[in-house]
XYZ file of C-alpha atoms in Angstrom:
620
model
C 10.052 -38.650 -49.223
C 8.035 -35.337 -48.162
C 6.429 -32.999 -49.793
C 5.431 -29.743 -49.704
C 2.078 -27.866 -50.264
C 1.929 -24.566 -52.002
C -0.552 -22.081 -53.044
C -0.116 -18.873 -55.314
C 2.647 -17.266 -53.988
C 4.980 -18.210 -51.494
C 5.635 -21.801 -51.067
C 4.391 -22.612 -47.660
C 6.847 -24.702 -46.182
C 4.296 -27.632 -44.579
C 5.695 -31.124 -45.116
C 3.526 -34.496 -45.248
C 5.513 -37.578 -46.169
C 4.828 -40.081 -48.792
C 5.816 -43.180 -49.963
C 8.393 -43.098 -52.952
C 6.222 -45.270 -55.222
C 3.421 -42.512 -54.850
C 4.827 -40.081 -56.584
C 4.154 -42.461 -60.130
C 1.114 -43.416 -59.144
C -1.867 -42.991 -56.858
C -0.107 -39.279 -56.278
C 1.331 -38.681 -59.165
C 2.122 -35.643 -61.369
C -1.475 -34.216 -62.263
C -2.958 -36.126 -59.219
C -5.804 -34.794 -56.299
C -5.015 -36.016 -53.047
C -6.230 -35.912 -49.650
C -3.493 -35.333 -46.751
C -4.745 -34.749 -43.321
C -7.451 -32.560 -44.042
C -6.333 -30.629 -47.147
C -6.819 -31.550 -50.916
C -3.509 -31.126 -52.990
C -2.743 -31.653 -56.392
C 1.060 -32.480 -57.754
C 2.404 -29.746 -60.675
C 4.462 -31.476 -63.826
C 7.900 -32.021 -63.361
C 8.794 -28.511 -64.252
C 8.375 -27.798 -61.038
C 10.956 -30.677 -59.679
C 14.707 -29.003 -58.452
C 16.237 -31.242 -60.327
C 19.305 -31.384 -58.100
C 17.543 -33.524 -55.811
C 16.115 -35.617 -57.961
C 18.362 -37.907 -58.729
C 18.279 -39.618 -62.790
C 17.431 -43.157 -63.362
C 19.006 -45.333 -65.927
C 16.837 -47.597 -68.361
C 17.477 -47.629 -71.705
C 14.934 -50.183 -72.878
C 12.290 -47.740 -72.006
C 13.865 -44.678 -72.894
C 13.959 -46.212 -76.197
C 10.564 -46.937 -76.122
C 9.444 -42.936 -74.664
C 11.632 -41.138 -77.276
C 14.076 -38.377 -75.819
C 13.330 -38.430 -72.256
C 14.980 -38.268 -68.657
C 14.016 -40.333 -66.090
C 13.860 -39.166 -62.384
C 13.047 -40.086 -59.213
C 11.154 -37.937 -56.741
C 14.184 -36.738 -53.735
C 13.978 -39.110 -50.847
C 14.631 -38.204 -47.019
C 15.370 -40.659 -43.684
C 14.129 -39.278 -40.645
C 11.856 -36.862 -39.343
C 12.110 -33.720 -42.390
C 13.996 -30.912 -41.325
C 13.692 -27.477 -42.828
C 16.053 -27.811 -45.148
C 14.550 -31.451 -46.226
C 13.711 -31.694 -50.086
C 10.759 -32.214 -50.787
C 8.059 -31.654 -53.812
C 6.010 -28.836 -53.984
C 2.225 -29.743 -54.097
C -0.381 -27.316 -54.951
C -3.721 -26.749 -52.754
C -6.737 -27.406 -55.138
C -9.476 -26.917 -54.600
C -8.655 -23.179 -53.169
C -12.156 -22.535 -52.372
C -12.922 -24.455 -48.901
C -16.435 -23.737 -46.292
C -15.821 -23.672 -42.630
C -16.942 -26.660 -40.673
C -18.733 -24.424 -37.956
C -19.629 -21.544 -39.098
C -20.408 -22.290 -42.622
C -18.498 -19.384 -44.720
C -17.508 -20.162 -48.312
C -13.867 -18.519 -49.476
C -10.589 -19.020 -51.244
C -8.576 -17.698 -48.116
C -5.283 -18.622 -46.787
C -4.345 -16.792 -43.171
C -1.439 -16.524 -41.467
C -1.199 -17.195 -37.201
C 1.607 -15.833 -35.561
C 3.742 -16.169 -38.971
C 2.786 -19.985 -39.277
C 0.091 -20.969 -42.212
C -2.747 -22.057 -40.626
C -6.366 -23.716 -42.223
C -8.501 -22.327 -39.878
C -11.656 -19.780 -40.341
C -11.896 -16.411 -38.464
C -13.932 -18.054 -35.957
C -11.806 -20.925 -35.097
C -13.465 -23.555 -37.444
C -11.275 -25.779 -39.852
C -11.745 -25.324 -43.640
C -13.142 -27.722 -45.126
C -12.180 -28.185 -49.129
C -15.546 -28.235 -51.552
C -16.293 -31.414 -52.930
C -16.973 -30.460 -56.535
C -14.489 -29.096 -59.106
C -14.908 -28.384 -62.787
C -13.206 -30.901 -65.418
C -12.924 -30.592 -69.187
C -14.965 -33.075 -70.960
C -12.178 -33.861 -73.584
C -9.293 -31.237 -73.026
C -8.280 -33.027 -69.747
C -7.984 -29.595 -67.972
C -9.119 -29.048 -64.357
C -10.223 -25.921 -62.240
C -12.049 -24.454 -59.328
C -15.840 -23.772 -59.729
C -16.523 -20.183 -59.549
C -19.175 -20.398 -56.697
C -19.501 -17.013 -56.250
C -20.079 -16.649 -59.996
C -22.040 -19.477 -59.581
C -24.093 -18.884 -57.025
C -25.922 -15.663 -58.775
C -26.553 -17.473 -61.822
C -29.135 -19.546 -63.189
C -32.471 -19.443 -65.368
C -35.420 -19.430 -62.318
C -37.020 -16.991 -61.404
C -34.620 -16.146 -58.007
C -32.208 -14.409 -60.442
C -33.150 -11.159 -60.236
C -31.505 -7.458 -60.480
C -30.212 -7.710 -57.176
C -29.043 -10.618 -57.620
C -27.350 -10.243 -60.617
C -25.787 -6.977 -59.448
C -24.790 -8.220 -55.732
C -20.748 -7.778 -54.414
C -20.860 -9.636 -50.884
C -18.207 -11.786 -51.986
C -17.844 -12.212 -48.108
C -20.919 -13.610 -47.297
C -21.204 -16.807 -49.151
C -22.188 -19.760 -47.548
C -22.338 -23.433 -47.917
C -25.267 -24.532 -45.468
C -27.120 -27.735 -45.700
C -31.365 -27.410 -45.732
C -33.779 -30.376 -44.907
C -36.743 -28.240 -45.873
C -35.646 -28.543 -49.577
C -35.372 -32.074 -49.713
C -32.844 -34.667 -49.784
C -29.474 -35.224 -51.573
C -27.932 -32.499 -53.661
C -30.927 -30.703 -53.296
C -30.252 -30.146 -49.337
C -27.167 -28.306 -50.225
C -26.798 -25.322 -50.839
C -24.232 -22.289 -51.684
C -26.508 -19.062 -50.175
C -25.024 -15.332 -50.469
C -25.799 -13.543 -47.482
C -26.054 -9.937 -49.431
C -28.719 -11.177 -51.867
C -30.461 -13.864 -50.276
C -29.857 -15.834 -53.313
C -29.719 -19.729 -52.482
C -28.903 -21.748 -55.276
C -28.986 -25.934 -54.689
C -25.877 -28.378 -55.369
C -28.390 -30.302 -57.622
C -27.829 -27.639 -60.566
C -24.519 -28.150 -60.659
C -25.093 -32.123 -62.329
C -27.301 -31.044 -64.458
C -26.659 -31.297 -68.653
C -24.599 -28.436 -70.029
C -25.089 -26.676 -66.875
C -21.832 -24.899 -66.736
C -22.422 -23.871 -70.411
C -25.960 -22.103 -69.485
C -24.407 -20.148 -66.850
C -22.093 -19.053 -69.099
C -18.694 -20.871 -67.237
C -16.041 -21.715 -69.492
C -13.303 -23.979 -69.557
C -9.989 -21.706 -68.955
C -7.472 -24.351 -71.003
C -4.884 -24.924 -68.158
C -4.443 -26.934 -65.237
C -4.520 -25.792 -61.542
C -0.690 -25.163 -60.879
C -0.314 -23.357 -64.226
C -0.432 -19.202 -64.896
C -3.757 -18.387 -67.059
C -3.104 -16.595 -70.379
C -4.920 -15.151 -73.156
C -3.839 -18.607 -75.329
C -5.360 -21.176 -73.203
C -8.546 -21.072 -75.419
C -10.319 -24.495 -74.874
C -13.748 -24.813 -76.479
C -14.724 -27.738 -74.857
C -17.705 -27.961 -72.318
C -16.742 -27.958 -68.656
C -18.615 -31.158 -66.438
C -18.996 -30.575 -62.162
C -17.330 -34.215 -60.393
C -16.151 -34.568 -57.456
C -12.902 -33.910 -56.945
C -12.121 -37.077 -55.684
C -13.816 -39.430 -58.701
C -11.297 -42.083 -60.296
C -12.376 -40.710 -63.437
C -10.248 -37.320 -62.939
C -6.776 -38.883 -63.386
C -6.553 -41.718 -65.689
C -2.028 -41.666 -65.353
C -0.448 -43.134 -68.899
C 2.036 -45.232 -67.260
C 4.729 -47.583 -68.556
C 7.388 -49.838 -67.049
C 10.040 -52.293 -68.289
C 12.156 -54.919 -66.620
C 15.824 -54.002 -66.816
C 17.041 -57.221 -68.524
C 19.995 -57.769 -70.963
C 17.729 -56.611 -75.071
C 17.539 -59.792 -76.819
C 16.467 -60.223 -80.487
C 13.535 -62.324 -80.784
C 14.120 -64.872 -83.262
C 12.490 -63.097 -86.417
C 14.018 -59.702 -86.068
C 17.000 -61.360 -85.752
C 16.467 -63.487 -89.216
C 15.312 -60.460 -90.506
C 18.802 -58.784 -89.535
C 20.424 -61.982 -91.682
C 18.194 -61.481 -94.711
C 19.206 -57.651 -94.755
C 22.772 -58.804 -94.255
C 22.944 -60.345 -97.124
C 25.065 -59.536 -99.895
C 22.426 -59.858 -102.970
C 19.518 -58.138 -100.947
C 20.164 -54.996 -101.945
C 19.704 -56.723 -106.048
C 16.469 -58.277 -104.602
C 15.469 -54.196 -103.365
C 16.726 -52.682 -106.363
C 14.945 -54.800 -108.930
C 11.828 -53.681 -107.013
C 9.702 -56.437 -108.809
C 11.319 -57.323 -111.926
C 12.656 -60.437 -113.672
C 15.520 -61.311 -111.681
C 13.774 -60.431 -108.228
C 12.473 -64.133 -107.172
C 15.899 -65.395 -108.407
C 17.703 -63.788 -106.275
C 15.403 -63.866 -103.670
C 15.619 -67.549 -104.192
C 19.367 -67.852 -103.785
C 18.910 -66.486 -100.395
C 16.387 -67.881 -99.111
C 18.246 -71.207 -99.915
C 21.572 -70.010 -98.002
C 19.469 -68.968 -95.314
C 16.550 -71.179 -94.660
C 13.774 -68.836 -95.156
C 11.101 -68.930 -97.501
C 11.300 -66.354 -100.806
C 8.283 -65.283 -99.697
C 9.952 -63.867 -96.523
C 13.044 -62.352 -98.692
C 10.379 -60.584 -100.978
C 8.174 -59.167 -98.338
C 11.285 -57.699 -96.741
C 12.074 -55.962 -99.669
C 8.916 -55.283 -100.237
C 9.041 -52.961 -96.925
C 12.910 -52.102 -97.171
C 12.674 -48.238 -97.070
C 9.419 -47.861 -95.523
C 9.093 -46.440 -91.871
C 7.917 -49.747 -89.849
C 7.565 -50.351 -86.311
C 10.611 -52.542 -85.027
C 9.386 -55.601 -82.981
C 12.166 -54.421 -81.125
C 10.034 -51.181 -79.843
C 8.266 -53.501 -77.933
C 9.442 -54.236 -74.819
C 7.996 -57.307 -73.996
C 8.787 -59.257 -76.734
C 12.541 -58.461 -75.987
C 11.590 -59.372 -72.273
C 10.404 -62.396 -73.828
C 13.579 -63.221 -75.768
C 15.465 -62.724 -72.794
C 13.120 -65.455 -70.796
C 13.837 -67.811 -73.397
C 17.342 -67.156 -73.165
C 17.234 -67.812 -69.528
C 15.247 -70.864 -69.413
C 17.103 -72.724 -72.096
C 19.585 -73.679 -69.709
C 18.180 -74.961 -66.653
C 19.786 -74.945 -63.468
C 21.436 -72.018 -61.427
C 21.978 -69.480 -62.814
C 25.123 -68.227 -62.107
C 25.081 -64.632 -63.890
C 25.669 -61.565 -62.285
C 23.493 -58.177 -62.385
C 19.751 -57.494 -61.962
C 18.465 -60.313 -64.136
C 18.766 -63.896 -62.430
C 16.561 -66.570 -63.589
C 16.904 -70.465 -62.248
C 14.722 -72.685 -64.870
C 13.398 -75.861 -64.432
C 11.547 -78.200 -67.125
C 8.240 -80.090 -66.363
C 8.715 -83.053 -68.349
C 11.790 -84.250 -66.436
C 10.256 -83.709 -62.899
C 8.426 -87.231 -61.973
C 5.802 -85.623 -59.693
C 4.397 -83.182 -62.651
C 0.805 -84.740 -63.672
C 1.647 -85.592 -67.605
C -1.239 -83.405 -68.132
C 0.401 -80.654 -66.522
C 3.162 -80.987 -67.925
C 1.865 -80.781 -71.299
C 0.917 -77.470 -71.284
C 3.212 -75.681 -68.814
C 6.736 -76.540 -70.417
C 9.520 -74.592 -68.027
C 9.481 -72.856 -64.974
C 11.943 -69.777 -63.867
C 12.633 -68.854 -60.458
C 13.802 -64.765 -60.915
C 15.743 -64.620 -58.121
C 16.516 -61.098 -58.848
C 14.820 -58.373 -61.526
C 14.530 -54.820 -61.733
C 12.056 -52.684 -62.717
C 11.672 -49.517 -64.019
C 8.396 -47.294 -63.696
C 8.083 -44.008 -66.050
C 5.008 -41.332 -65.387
C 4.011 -39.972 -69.060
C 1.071 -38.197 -68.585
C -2.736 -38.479 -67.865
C -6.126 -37.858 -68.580
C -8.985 -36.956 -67.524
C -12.457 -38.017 -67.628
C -11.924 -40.140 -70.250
C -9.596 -42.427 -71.937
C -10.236 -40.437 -75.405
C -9.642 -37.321 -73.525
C -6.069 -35.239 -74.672
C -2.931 -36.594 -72.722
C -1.303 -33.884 -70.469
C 2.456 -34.585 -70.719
C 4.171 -35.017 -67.278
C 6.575 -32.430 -67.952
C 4.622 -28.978 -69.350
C 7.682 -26.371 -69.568
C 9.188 -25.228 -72.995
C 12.298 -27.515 -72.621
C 10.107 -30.983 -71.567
C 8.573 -30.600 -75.684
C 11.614 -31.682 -76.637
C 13.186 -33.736 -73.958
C 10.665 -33.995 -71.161
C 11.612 -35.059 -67.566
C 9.448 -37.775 -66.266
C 8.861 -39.133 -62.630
C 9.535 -42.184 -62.253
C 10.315 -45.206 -60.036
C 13.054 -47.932 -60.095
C 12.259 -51.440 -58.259
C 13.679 -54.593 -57.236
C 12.118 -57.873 -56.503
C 11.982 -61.393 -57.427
C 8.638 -63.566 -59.429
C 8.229 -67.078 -60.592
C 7.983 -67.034 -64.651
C 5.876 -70.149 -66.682
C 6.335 -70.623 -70.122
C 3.898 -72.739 -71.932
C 3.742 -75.171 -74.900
C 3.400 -73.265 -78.128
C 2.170 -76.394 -79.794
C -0.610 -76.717 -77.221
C -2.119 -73.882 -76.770
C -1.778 -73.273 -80.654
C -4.187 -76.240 -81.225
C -6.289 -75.612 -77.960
C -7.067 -71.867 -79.441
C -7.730 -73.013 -82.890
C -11.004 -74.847 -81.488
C -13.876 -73.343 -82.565
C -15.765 -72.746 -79.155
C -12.224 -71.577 -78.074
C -12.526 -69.073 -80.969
C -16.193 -68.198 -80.068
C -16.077 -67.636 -76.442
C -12.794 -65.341 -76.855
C -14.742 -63.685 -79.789
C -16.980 -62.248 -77.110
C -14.517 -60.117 -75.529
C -12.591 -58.898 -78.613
C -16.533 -58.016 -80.123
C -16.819 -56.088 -77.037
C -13.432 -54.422 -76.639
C -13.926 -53.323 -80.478
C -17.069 -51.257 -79.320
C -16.010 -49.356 -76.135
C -13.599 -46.586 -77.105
C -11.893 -46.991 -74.017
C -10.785 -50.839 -73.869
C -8.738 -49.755 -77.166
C -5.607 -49.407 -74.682
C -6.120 -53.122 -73.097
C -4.166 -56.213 -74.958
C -6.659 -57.587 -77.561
C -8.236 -60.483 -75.594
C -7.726 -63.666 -77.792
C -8.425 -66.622 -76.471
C -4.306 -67.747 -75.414
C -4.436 -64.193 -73.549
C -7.910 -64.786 -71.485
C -6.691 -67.938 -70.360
C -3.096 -66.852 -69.489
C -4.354 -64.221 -67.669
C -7.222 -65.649 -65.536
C -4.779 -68.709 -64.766
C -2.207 -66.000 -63.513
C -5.043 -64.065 -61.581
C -5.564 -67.756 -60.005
C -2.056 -68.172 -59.343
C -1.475 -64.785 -57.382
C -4.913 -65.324 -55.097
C -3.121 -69.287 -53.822
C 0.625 -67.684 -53.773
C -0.706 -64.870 -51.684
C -1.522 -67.164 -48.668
C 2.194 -69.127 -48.922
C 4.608 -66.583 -50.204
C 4.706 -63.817 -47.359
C 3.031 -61.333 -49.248
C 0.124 -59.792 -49.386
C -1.675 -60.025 -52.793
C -1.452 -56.578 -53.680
C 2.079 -56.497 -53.611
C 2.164 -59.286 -56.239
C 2.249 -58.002 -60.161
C 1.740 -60.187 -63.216
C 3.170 -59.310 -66.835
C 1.695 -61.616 -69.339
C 3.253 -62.805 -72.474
C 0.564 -63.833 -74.891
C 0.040 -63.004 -78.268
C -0.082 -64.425 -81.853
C 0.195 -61.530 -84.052
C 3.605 -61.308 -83.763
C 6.298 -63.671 -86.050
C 7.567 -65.149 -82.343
C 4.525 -65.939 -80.750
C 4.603 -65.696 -76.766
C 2.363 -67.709 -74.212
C 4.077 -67.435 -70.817
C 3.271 -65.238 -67.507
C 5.458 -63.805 -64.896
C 4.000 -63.035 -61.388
C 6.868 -61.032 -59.335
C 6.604 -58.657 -56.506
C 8.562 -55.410 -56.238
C 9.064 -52.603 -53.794
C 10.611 -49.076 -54.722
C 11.404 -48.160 -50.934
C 13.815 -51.639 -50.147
C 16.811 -52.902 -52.339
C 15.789 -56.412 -51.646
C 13.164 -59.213 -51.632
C 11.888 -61.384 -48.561
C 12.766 -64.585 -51.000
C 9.245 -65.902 -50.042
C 8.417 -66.178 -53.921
C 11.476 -67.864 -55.019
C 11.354 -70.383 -52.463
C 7.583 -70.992 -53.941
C 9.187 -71.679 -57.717
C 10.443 -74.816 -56.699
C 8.724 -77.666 -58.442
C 7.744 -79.642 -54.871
C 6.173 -76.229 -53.927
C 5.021 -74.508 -56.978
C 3.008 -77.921 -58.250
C 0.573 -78.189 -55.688
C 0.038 -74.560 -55.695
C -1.029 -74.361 -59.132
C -3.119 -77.204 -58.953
C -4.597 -75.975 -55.708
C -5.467 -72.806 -57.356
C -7.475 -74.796 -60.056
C -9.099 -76.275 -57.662
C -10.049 -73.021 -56.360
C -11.564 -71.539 -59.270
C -13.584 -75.054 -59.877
C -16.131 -73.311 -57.789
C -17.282 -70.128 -57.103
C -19.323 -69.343 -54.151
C -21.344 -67.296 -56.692
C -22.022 -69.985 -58.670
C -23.849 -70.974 -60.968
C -24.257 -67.367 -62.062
C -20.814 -67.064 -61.813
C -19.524 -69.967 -64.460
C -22.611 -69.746 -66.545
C -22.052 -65.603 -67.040
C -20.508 -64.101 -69.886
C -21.369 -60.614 -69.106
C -19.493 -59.346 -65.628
C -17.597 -56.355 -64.498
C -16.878 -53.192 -66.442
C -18.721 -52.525 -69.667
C -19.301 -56.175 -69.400
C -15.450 -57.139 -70.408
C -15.088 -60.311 -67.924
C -17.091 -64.000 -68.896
C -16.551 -65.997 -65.946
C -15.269 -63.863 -63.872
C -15.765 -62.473 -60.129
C -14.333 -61.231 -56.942
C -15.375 -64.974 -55.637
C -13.012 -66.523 -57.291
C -10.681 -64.580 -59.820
C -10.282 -60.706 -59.183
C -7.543 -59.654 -57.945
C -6.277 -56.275 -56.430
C -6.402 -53.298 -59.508
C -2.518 -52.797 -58.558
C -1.672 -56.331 -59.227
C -3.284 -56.541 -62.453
C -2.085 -55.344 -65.931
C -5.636 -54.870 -67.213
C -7.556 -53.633 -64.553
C -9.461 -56.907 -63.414
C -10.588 -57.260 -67.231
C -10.293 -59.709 -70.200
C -10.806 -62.897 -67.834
C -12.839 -66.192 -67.894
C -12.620 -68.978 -65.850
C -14.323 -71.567 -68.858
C -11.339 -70.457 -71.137
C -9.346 -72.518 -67.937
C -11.267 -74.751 -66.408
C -13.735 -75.467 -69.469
C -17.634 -75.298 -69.805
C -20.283 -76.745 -70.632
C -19.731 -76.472 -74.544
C -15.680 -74.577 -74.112
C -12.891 -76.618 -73.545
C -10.756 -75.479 -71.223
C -6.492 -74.919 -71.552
C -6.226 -76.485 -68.573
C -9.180 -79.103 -68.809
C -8.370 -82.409 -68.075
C -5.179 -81.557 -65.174
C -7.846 -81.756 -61.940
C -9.300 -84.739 -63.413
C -6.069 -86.674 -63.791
C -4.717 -85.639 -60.577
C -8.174 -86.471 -58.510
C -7.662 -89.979 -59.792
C -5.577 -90.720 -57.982
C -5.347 -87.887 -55.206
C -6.578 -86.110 -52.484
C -6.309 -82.202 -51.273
C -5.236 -81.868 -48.178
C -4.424 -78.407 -46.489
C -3.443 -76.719 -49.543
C -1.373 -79.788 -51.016
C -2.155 -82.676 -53.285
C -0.668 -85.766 -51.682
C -0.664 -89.308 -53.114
């Protein structure tokens, strides 16, 4: 696709191409990027024509977004043309220095009618490296340097100074003779003399002694008198992760199925006498009733009253989630092994452990079925973003009047192919009910409780931290056999207990927005001659660490300390591949420790009895 870049005023018709999949995410609506010198930032989606952007179809997530249209960003072939569609991207910062002659403005010129980003003197502009950010508002804008420049609290700020108008003679110099770092640089006013150093800028509430307040918009948007915004403004630079924190969501396109209690749920509300068992609300005849059905039914009358119970009240639907009907629709799949011979975007080939002969038995224990997804779609939806923090407000993708009702948001649509591994509910039920399985999981849910932040990551018990490291361990090993490279393989993990169904499985898949099909290198890997010695070559992987012991003996690694065992020696992956940003894992919760025992403890040991690795396989 291409897009263009735009300032206020007329749209200047320059065109850099990007990849499809950018415009969700890294470039996505709200987004500062870096293209070939200049630093743009994308408007909302109120700025898309809409006639090139053609609508995707997902109703799963639509359902889960609430009235909502999904697009897709217009696509070209070919070189662009001046007629190519494109989206418009807005320069930010505006206020750039020349890289030879030093000048500070927010000018755009024109040579021989074509835009150009050159100074007077020949030099290119260079965009400034800090911009202002609302602490909690989420709302971005230019530093005033000029404004900037002539204030302050020492004693350089005099009447001269606070009177001067060269608003032409700013420059950005750096000076060795004031020291190093921030201090070195410099914004000076060449009216005034006044030279004020970069260093002031980081200081606390620095913006709110000089009397610089946040304006309550964002960069593409038209200031007005109602953008009040009370909250402090905070210098970064422009291009810190911490300015665009995207809310992002996806869902596999897959054919809804009920899990198993909504859809007993569905047959207690069916029946005939429930609406006796609601309408007693708690009298005599209520557990009578309740009892009949629950004895037509095969549910408990505890299930029948706590129903009622809740009949009338607004709950959230286990449906709303989407992976628990992705997970339905996995179990679906892999209750029939075999080819699949369906049609559409959903294709899943399942094979069990226990009736292949060359699956250890302690393997097989714990991983139950395996499902080669020959073919799955995905569907990625843009809703908004933050910035500077996670408990910063959320600026919808879609800003104009209409998008508060039914917003338009960018999105993506995907297809590719993954391996999916289901595992034994029994075993991992009794594994996590140990208590050093309990403790060492405790660690990381203690933790996630306390940083405001890790509220939006999956609740790290102890069937989740092992799921995930295991298919962290799985992606490093598949990216050396399956033909791609490791950041183009995703995982979506199914692991939780608070729900009626309870879920332990993982899918690791790969796809690509800008192809309609797969290189098949991942299927192939599914099969059970390929996909054993894989997994137990990637346990025997992780058994060491070239960082340890630290390494296994740590329970305090990576961001705000939310990884155990954990490293980019042996589990981290690539941030795009993982769900929770390299977070939530632990190698003991796999492999064991010295006081843990592991989920998949005892499956190297078995196998080394009576085995040997040998490039990559385990042969007898």
């Amino acid at each position: 696709m291409s897009a263009n870049h735009s300032r206020r005023g007329p749209v200047q018709r320059i065109k850099h191409d990007l990849r499809l999949s950018e415009t969700v995410s890294p470039f996505g609506v709200g987004a500062v990027v870096d293209i070939r010198g200049e630093s743009l930032i994308a408007p909302d989606t109120s700025w898309w024509d809409k006639r090139y952007a053609p609508e995707i179809h997902c109703e799963r997530l639509v359902e889960r977004l609430g009235a909502s249209t999904l697009r897709e960003a217009p696509t070209h072939s070919g070189r662009a043309g001046k007629e190519t569609a494109g989206l418009t991207y807005w320069r930010f910062p505006t206020w750039r220095f020349c890289e030879r002659c030093s000048r500070l403005s927010q000018r755009t010129s024109k040579d021989r009618g074509k835009w150009t980003n050159n100074c007077e003197c020949g030099g290119m502009l260079i965009p400034m490296r800090y911009v202002a950010v609302c602490e909690k508002g989420s709302h971005l804008q230019d530093i005033p340097w000029f404004m900037w420049a002539h204030r302050g609290h020492d004693a350089g700020v005099t009447e001269s100074v606070r009177l001067c108008r060269a608003y032409k003679e700013l420059r950005f110099v750096r000076s060795a003779k004031h020291g190093e770092g921030l201090k070195s640089l410099r914004v000076e006013c060449g009216g005034c003399k006044r030279s004020r150093p970069m260093s002031d800028l980081v200081a606390k509430e620095a913006f709110g002694r000089d009397g610089i307040r946040c304006k309550g918009f964002q960069p593409w948007q038209e200031p007005l008198l109602t953008n009040v915004c009370e909250h402090p403004l905070i210098a970064v630079q422009r291009g810190a992760t911490g300015n665009y924190i995207a809310e992002r969501i996806s869902a596999l396109d897959i054919p809804e199925e009920k899990p198993q209690s909504v859809a007993l749920a569905d047959a207690i509300r069916a029946h005939g006498d429930f609406s006796r068992v609601v309408a007693d609300n708690g009298g005599p005849k209520t557990e009578i009733i309740a009892g009949w059905i629950a004895d037509e039914l095969g549910v408990t009358v505890e299930e029948v009253l706590s129903l009622a119970l809740a009949e009338g009240e607004q709950r959230n639907d286990v449906l709303a989630d989407l992976k628990d009907g992705e997970w339905a629709a996995f179990l679906k799949k892999l209750a029939k092994p075999g080819r699949d011979r369906s049609q559409g975007d959903f294709i899943v080939d399942a094979w069990s452990t226990a009736e292949e002969p060359t699956v250890p038995d302690a393997l097989s224990a714990r991983l139950t079925t395996v499902g080669k997804v020959r073919r799955v779609r995905e569907v990625r939806a843009l809703k908004g973003f933050r910035r500077y923090s996670a408990d910063a407000d959320m600026i919808h993708a879609d800003l104009s009047t209409e998008g508060r009702r039914k917003p338009t948001l960018p999105a993506i649509e995907m297809y590719g192919e993954g391996i999916f591994l289901q595992f034994g509910e029994k075993f991992l039920a009794d594994w996590e009910n140990l208590v050093a399985v309990r403790a060492r999981a405790g660690i990381l849910v203690d933790r996630r409780s306390k940083t405001a932040w890790a509220q939006r990551l999956d609740v790290p018990e102890a069937r989740f931290v092992a799921l995930h490291t295991l298919a962290h361990l799985l992606i490093r090993r598949l990216a050396y056999a399956s033909g791609y490279s490791s950041a183009s393989l995703q995982e979506r993990i199914y692991a939780h207990t608070d729900r009626t169904d309870r879920m332990a499985g993982v899918l690791i898949y790969t796809a690509a927005g800008d192809a309609q099909g797969t290189l098949g290198g991942l299927v192939r890997l599914g099969a059970p001659e390929k996909l054993v010695p894989l997994l137990l070559a990637a346990l025997d992987d992780a058994d060491v660490c070239s960082n340890d012991p630290v390494c296994i003996e740590s329970d305090r690694q990576g961001a705000s300390s939310l990884n155990l065992s954990a490293c980019h020696g042996c589990t981290l992956v690539s941030e795009t591949s993982c769900e929770s940003a390299n977070r939530l894992l632990d190698r003991q919760l796999v492999l064991g420790g010295r006081d843990v025992p592991g989920l998949m403890e005892g499956v190297l040991e078995e196998i080394r009895g009576r085995s040997t690795l040998s490039n990559g396989r385990w042969d007898d």
